[in-house]
């Protein structure tokens, strides 16, 4: 039984992580922490866990945590996380970190997009980007995993075969994505006040979204060359899911059948990636760790459609998938 | 052309009032005010008015307002309103007040439920409760109308014929209502954060909702005797509408046909009340000033179903209906 | 490993049953059947099961099924079910039946509300009503369980302690309930066409809903005397959940604290019933087998609020709970 | 008073047209027709019109219609419309046709995408494409207007200044759009059954949507050269609105400020087009005839965002705008 601590357990990805670990038969929750003002019995903080979990969410106490847990799912926000991850590592825990702090390898890019100095460059260097479908071998046995962003997960799984096989012009890529509002986190705001968001859909983060450099870095790694991505997120009136519609220009002639075969081959052994023959809906993957993909050729361009649940494959599910890999468990435990 | 000022124009009922007056061919907007931090061009505060309204929302200046407007739709919140209404009256305006401050005739009840001392009892006494279907004659020519609460409007229209004709036991009434979330106002909160409210429905204000004494006061007035109402509101995942399901015990034998005839007769000349032969949906009246009602007898009890749009018949539409009556216009102008 | 067949696997409760059994570590799916025109690979019929289930949904073949499975979750509609249940029993399977065919003990009442002659009265007599919180001992080891209706589950759990302790007037009960639209089944219709149902809420089945006699029968059984219930369902714009608001008249004096204590005692050992100190939301129990209850006294009346997921505790989850009891497994396996 | 007939009044665009004409002070409804099985009192067909409209929807009778009405808003579906439009014209009515039958000038393209022979090529030739912002002068005084498709309206208003000024590569354009479900029409279907569509979003019509050739034809007309557009529609969980996100490659250097100025100049006199400084939401224009546009430069590409209400500016509102132009009324009457 792997002993799991969740740091930052009072937010949406914390709750989702609790939910998954409660159904995981080779791991158990031993410790939950949050900011003091958000602590209390799990079942008070999240009524949906009444009767399912007796733990308290308590202020982080590294000394107490040390020895208690094998691994921390660190659900802290960007910038905050890098203040705690070194302590968690020092306490002997393996860490799957949900923030962006260990994803962007260039501190320059990180500091430009996150507007803060990186304070843990030592660990940054050794952190592995936790997209198992692409970096499984690197993840095995590691002690610090940078769990990917939700949008990059959906977009990179949609793009990887095209990039790997150098099929598309690397400056032609547009990622148009729509997310459900659980992606916005639990803090109330004007934009996501129910009467504003219901019956609405809008673009945001135009030219500035922080997942853009993350996508480009990993896409570049896959392609072995610089990749330029125009990433445009939108917020839509639903809870869960990211639907990514990816447009790009093929270098030469291709067609839907060839590309479908390529995708089927590329992902043939992947338990959580499903290549479809029709366009996936966000609801097809809601509450699951799956990514559904459909690829097509339209009027000389390629259009790829991918759907994930932003809280599962886009966050907590993928973190548990990474945890399973680290501890050499069957990768799908707790996730089917 | 009636010159209309909207006080508290930056909230949802303010916006709805702007919308209605813009389509009213015998009234025009001349002045909009709000708290300083919520001022600005209407089209900046509410993008939906871009190109439709060039006015500024500005901090209230009674001197400027005086002489400029004939009537104020006063959309201020409870407790705040009674601080401004006397000044608006002194400035020579007629006032349709959206708050509860002039609805509850007993200051004792008011002070218990609103937890504040009433500071304008002089005007309280002369204010008329602006439910035109029941008090039209009293409203005509008056200068201070207490615009009814959204829940009382739906419930009282559903109950009035039964009360007037003394058909039901006055201590048997249960009003079960579900409101859309525009009723919660524009300020973000945890309860109405999109990911909390979407796909959710819950009861609130159990035994304590402030519309309960308001309903009871007016119901008593209609019945000519004390009426005891158990009012239970719920919040549901939609923008607009209140669906009230009212249960009560008839004193003697009755049936659906008799009651339907009673309702048809009672409301026969009412432009905005429609008696249906089937259960109304909230969507049937959304964006309109109508109240749809269906009445039935089930297992020895009476069940009445009424639907209104909480922002229109439950607030701004009814206010304009009152305004039309005050100024002796056709009651339906701007509202069809 | 209990071998499970799902009969009528192509509908919503079929899919929910598949989902639950896939995560059940002491049961496995061995057979899925549906009408010929709805057959095919599970992952084609329900894209959400891609990669999770390799079975085919096939036309029912009792000979093949016999010997293959230990238990059938029979998700067929009312009237159809009683044509197949005898064959499933003859084939040696235990049966948890989702339809109403074995719930209503009086064939007269059944035939009035379902408008069809009952064709399996022999099994009707021996079937046990599968509400474990009330009839657990009767369920153990039985071979035919009538899985309760979704509305009766929510209402009866809300009412049981009051009825058992004879606290309320048995002719005073009103059950006002709102269901999510998964309760309407998978067949498209005008009422539940998205543009009609979205942003809408309405009452239906006024005085005629088939769950009313079911509630009354079981309520009477609990109370040991006839119980008269006015049950009024509504459809609301969300997927999952039933929120029941139950009103009734206490016989004598009581208060919220006494009642809360009564409920806590009554359900103290129940894994799936949670007594709350505040009103539950449908979202608190969505995707779970829990029932959350809050009880209060308001103005001399009792108001009880209960929330369940209509597809889980209201259908497939409760069926698996019953299956677990029949086979003497821990009742919560697969359901936490 | 212009006398208006609505042909095909029983669908969503018919209802929206009724709604608009009811508030139009220089036009009135005189005749409504639909298929025999969809006829009846307006208030029975659409409960939202109870008390607002006493007309009957009746089977089309051209003889009766002739002389009764000045103009027909013809809301019939594609392929059906061209069977009736010649008769309406012969009867002396002006016609604003909502179908695609008079939009596509090439019968070859029409017949390929609509899979039917065009049977009214004579009128096809003289029909004017009713996008007033671009073809106002052509519309004036004409008797047959092809009212634009909903998607083309949003996309073309977003693209027109770029095309007119030859700023972008004409083979680089991607139109990614999301529509609300009122766009799917009133007939129930599996895809738009509430439990399928709620909490969902998906792409459809990949490479095959009929609005693609319509967009390309008009775009080509604006640009004065062939334009190649990859148009990808999506369905999202809301009632009203189309959000179009348009990506394209500028020929030379440009920036957001230059483009914003271009757009402001281009649309400076247009009552219904608003150039924003931030991304518009579908809700900003819901229930209005407005199109809100925001234009930006991102990473060397241009991204334009436009929002319309598919039933208003995308259908019935634009039809009334066209009607106003034909009859030389103020273009905005009934639409503010």
PDB file of N, CA, C and O in Angstrom, chain A residues 180-207:
ATOM      1  N   UNK A 180     -14.073  23.405 -19.575  1.00  0.00           N
ATOM      2  CA  UNK A 180     -15.114  23.540 -18.569  1.00  0.00           C
ATOM      3  C   UNK A 180     -14.593  24.364 -17.409  1.00  0.00           C
ATOM      4  O   UNK A 180     -13.385  24.572 -17.253  1.00  0.00           O
ATOM      5  N   UNK A 181     -15.522  24.823 -16.553  1.00  0.00           N
ATOM      6  CA  UNK A 181     -15.170  25.863 -15.588  1.00  0.00           C
ATOM      7  C   UNK A 181     -14.523  25.319 -14.316  1.00  0.00           C
ATOM      8  O   UNK A 181     -13.966  26.075 -13.521  1.00  0.00           O
ATOM      9  N   UNK A 182     -14.535  24.009 -14.120  1.00  0.00           N
ATOM     10  CA  UNK A 182     -13.751  23.492 -12.994  1.00  0.00           C
ATOM     11  C   UNK A 182     -12.284  23.863 -13.180  1.00  0.00           C
ATOM     12  O   UNK A 182     -11.541  23.960 -12.206  1.00  0.00           O
ATOM     13  N   UNK A 183     -11.898  24.104 -14.427  1.00  0.00           N
ATOM     14  CA  UNK A 183     -10.528  24.530 -14.704  1.00  0.00           C
ATOM     15  C   UNK A 183     -10.172  25.875 -14.110  1.00  0.00           C
ATOM     16  O   UNK A 183      -8.993  26.220 -13.979  1.00  0.00           O
ATOM     17  N   UNK A 184     -11.168  26.643 -13.742  1.00  0.00           N
ATOM     18  CA  UNK A 184     -10.894  27.977 -13.206  1.00  0.00           C
ATOM     19  C   UNK A 184     -10.634  27.968 -11.706  1.00  0.00           C
ATOM     20  O   UNK A 184     -10.355  29.008 -11.118  1.00  0.00           O
ATOM     21  N   UNK A 185     -10.754  26.801 -11.089  1.00  0.00           N
ATOM     22  CA  UNK A 185     -10.504  26.737  -9.660  1.00  0.00           C
ATOM     23  C   UNK A 185     -11.693  27.152  -8.833  1.00  0.00           C
ATOM     24  O   UNK A 185     -12.721  27.576  -9.356  1.00  0.00           O
ATOM     25  N   UNK A 186     -11.523  27.051  -7.512  1.00  0.00           N
ATOM     26  CA  UNK A 186     -12.688  27.158  -6.645  1.00  0.00           C
ATOM     27  C   UNK A 186     -12.999  28.571  -6.156  1.00  0.00           C
ATOM     28  O   UNK A 186     -14.033  28.776  -5.525  1.00  0.00           O
ATOM     29  N   UNK A 187     -12.125  29.519  -6.452  1.00  0.00           N
ATOM     30  CA  UNK A 187     -12.396  30.853  -5.919  1.00  0.00           C
ATOM     31  C   UNK A 187     -13.409  31.607  -6.763  1.00  0.00           C
ATOM     32  O   UNK A 187     -13.233  31.747  -7.972  1.00  0.00           O
ATOM     33  N   UNK A 188     -14.467  32.118  -6.124  1.00  0.00           N
ATOM     34  CA  UNK A 188     -15.487  32.868  -6.862  1.00  0.00           C
ATOM     35  C   UNK A 188     -14.886  34.087  -7.572  1.00  0.00           C
ATOM     36  O   UNK A 188     -13.937  34.697  -7.067  1.00  0.00           O
ATOM     37  N   UNK A 189     -15.425  34.427  -8.714  1.00  0.00           N
ATOM     38  CA  UNK A 189     -14.976  35.599  -9.451  1.00  0.00           C
ATOM     39  C   UNK A 189     -16.140  36.093 -10.300  1.00  0.00           C
ATOM     40  O   UNK A 189     -17.119  35.377 -10.499  1.00  0.00           O
ATOM     41  N   UNK A 190     -16.020  37.307 -10.784  1.00  0.00           N
ATOM     42  CA  UNK A 190     -17.093  37.869 -11.604  1.00  0.00           C
ATOM     43  C   UNK A 190     -17.294  37.038 -12.866  1.00  0.00           C
ATOM     44  O   UNK A 190     -18.409  36.684 -13.223  1.00  0.00           O
ATOM     45  N   UNK A 191     -16.217  36.717 -13.545  1.00  0.00           N
ATOM     46  CA  UNK A 191     -16.314  35.982 -14.820  1.00  0.00           C
ATOM     47  C   UNK A 191     -17.056  34.661 -14.651  1.00  0.00           C
ATOM     48  O   UNK A 191     -17.794  34.249 -15.526  1.00  0.00           O
ATOM     49  N   UNK A 192     -16.808  33.994 -13.535  1.00  0.00           N
ATOM     50  CA  UNK A 192     -17.346  32.649 -13.369  1.00  0.00           C
ATOM     51  C   UNK A 192     -18.499  32.593 -12.368  1.00  0.00           C
ATOM     52  O   UNK A 192     -18.856  31.526 -11.881  1.00  0.00           O
ATOM     53  N   UNK A 193     -19.048  33.759 -12.054  1.00  0.00           N
ATOM     54  CA  UNK A 193     -20.292  33.836 -11.302  1.00  0.00           C
ATOM     55  C   UNK A 193     -21.362  33.182 -12.184  1.00  0.00           C
ATOM     56  O   UNK A 193     -21.431  33.447 -13.390  1.00  0.00           O
ATOM     57  N   UNK A 194     -22.187  32.324 -11.585  1.00  0.00           N
ATOM     58  CA  UNK A 194     -23.102  31.528 -12.406  1.00  0.00           C
ATOM     59  C   UNK A 194     -23.873  32.342 -13.451  1.00  0.00           C
ATOM     60  O   UNK A 194     -23.893  31.974 -14.633  1.00  0.00           O
ATOM     61  N   UNK A 195     -24.501  33.461 -13.057  1.00  0.00           N
ATOM     62  CA  UNK A 195     -25.290  34.173 -14.075  1.00  0.00           C
ATOM     63  C   UNK A 195     -24.441  34.817 -15.184  1.00  0.00           C
ATOM     64  O   UNK A 195     -24.977  35.226 -16.197  1.00  0.00           O
ATOM     65  N   UNK A 196     -23.140  34.894 -14.983  1.00  0.00           N
ATOM     66  CA  UNK A 196     -22.291  35.397 -16.065  1.00  0.00           C
ATOM     67  C   UNK A 196     -21.825  34.280 -16.984  1.00  0.00           C
ATOM     68  O   UNK A 196     -21.713  34.458 -18.199  1.00  0.00           O
ATOM     69  N   UNK A 197     -21.531  33.154 -16.411  1.00  0.00           N
ATOM     70  CA  UNK A 197     -20.916  32.064 -17.183  1.00  0.00           C
ATOM     71  C   UNK A 197     -21.961  31.170 -17.844  1.00  0.00           C
ATOM     72  O   UNK A 197     -21.747  30.663 -18.942  1.00  0.00           O
ATOM     73  N   UNK A 198     -23.086  30.973 -17.163  1.00  0.00           N
ATOM     74  CA  UNK A 198     -24.146  30.133 -17.733  1.00  0.00           C
ATOM     75  C   UNK A 198     -24.608  30.743 -19.059  1.00  0.00           C
ATOM     76  O   UNK A 198     -24.731  31.956 -19.184  1.00  0.00           O
ATOM     77  N   UNK A 199     -24.872  29.896 -20.049  1.00  0.00           N
ATOM     78  CA  UNK A 199     -25.331  30.359 -21.367  1.00  0.00           C
ATOM     79  C   UNK A 199     -24.298  31.280 -22.027  1.00  0.00           C
ATOM     80  O   UNK A 199     -24.655  32.117 -22.852  1.00  0.00           O
ATOM     81  N   UNK A 200     -23.052  31.123 -21.675  1.00  0.00           N
ATOM     82  CA  UNK A 200     -22.011  31.989 -22.230  1.00  0.00           C
ATOM     83  C   UNK A 200     -20.854  31.141 -22.749  1.00  0.00           C
ATOM     84  O   UNK A 200     -20.707  29.972 -22.385  1.00  0.00           O
ATOM     85  N   UNK A 201     -20.049  31.724 -23.592  1.00  0.00           N
ATOM     86  CA  UNK A 201     -18.788  31.131 -24.020  1.00  0.00           C
ATOM     87  C   UNK A 201     -17.931  32.281 -24.520  1.00  0.00           C
ATOM     88  O   UNK A 201     -18.449  33.200 -25.156  1.00  0.00           O
ATOM     89  N   UNK A 202     -16.665  32.273 -24.137  1.00  0.00           N
ATOM     90  CA  UNK A 202     -15.801  33.393 -24.564  1.00  0.00           C
ATOM     91  C   UNK A 202     -14.338  32.955 -24.584  1.00  0.00           C
ATOM     92  O   UNK A 202     -13.950  32.005 -23.913  1.00  0.00           O
ATOM     93  N   UNK A 203     -13.577  33.667 -25.372  1.00  0.00           N
ATOM     94  CA  UNK A 203     -12.127  33.459 -25.413  1.00  0.00           C
ATOM     95  C   UNK A 203     -11.469  34.245 -24.282  1.00  0.00           C
ATOM     96  O   UNK A 203     -12.006  35.245 -23.817  1.00  0.00           O
ATOM     97  N   UNK A 204     -10.328  33.784 -23.841  1.00  0.00           N
ATOM     98  CA  UNK A 204      -9.585  34.543 -22.832  1.00  0.00           C
ATOM     99  C   UNK A 204      -8.101  34.260 -23.023  1.00  0.00           C
ATOM    100  O   UNK A 204      -7.716  33.414 -23.826  1.00  0.00           O
ATOM    101  N   UNK A 205      -7.276  34.972 -22.274  1.00  0.00           N
ATOM    102  CA  UNK A 205      -5.833  34.743 -22.338  1.00  0.00           C
ATOM    103  C   UNK A 205      -5.272  34.879 -23.739  1.00  0.00           C
ATOM    104  O   UNK A 205      -4.343  34.154 -24.123  1.00  0.00           O
ATOM    105  N   UNK A 206      -5.817  35.818 -24.502  1.00  0.00           N
ATOM    106  CA  UNK A 206      -5.441  35.943 -25.920  1.00  0.00           C
ATOM    107  C   UNK A 206      -3.960  36.328 -26.060  1.00  0.00           C
ATOM    108  O   UNK A 206      -3.548  37.403 -25.655  1.00  0.00           O
ATOM    109  N   UNK A 207      -3.183  35.430 -26.595  1.00  0.00           N
ATOM    110  CA  UNK A 207      -1.758  35.675 -26.799  1.00  0.00           C
ATOM    111  C   UNK A 207      -0.914  35.591 -25.552  1.00  0.00           C
ATOM    112  O   UNK A 207       0.308  35.761 -25.606  1.00  0.00           O
TER     113      UNK A 207
END
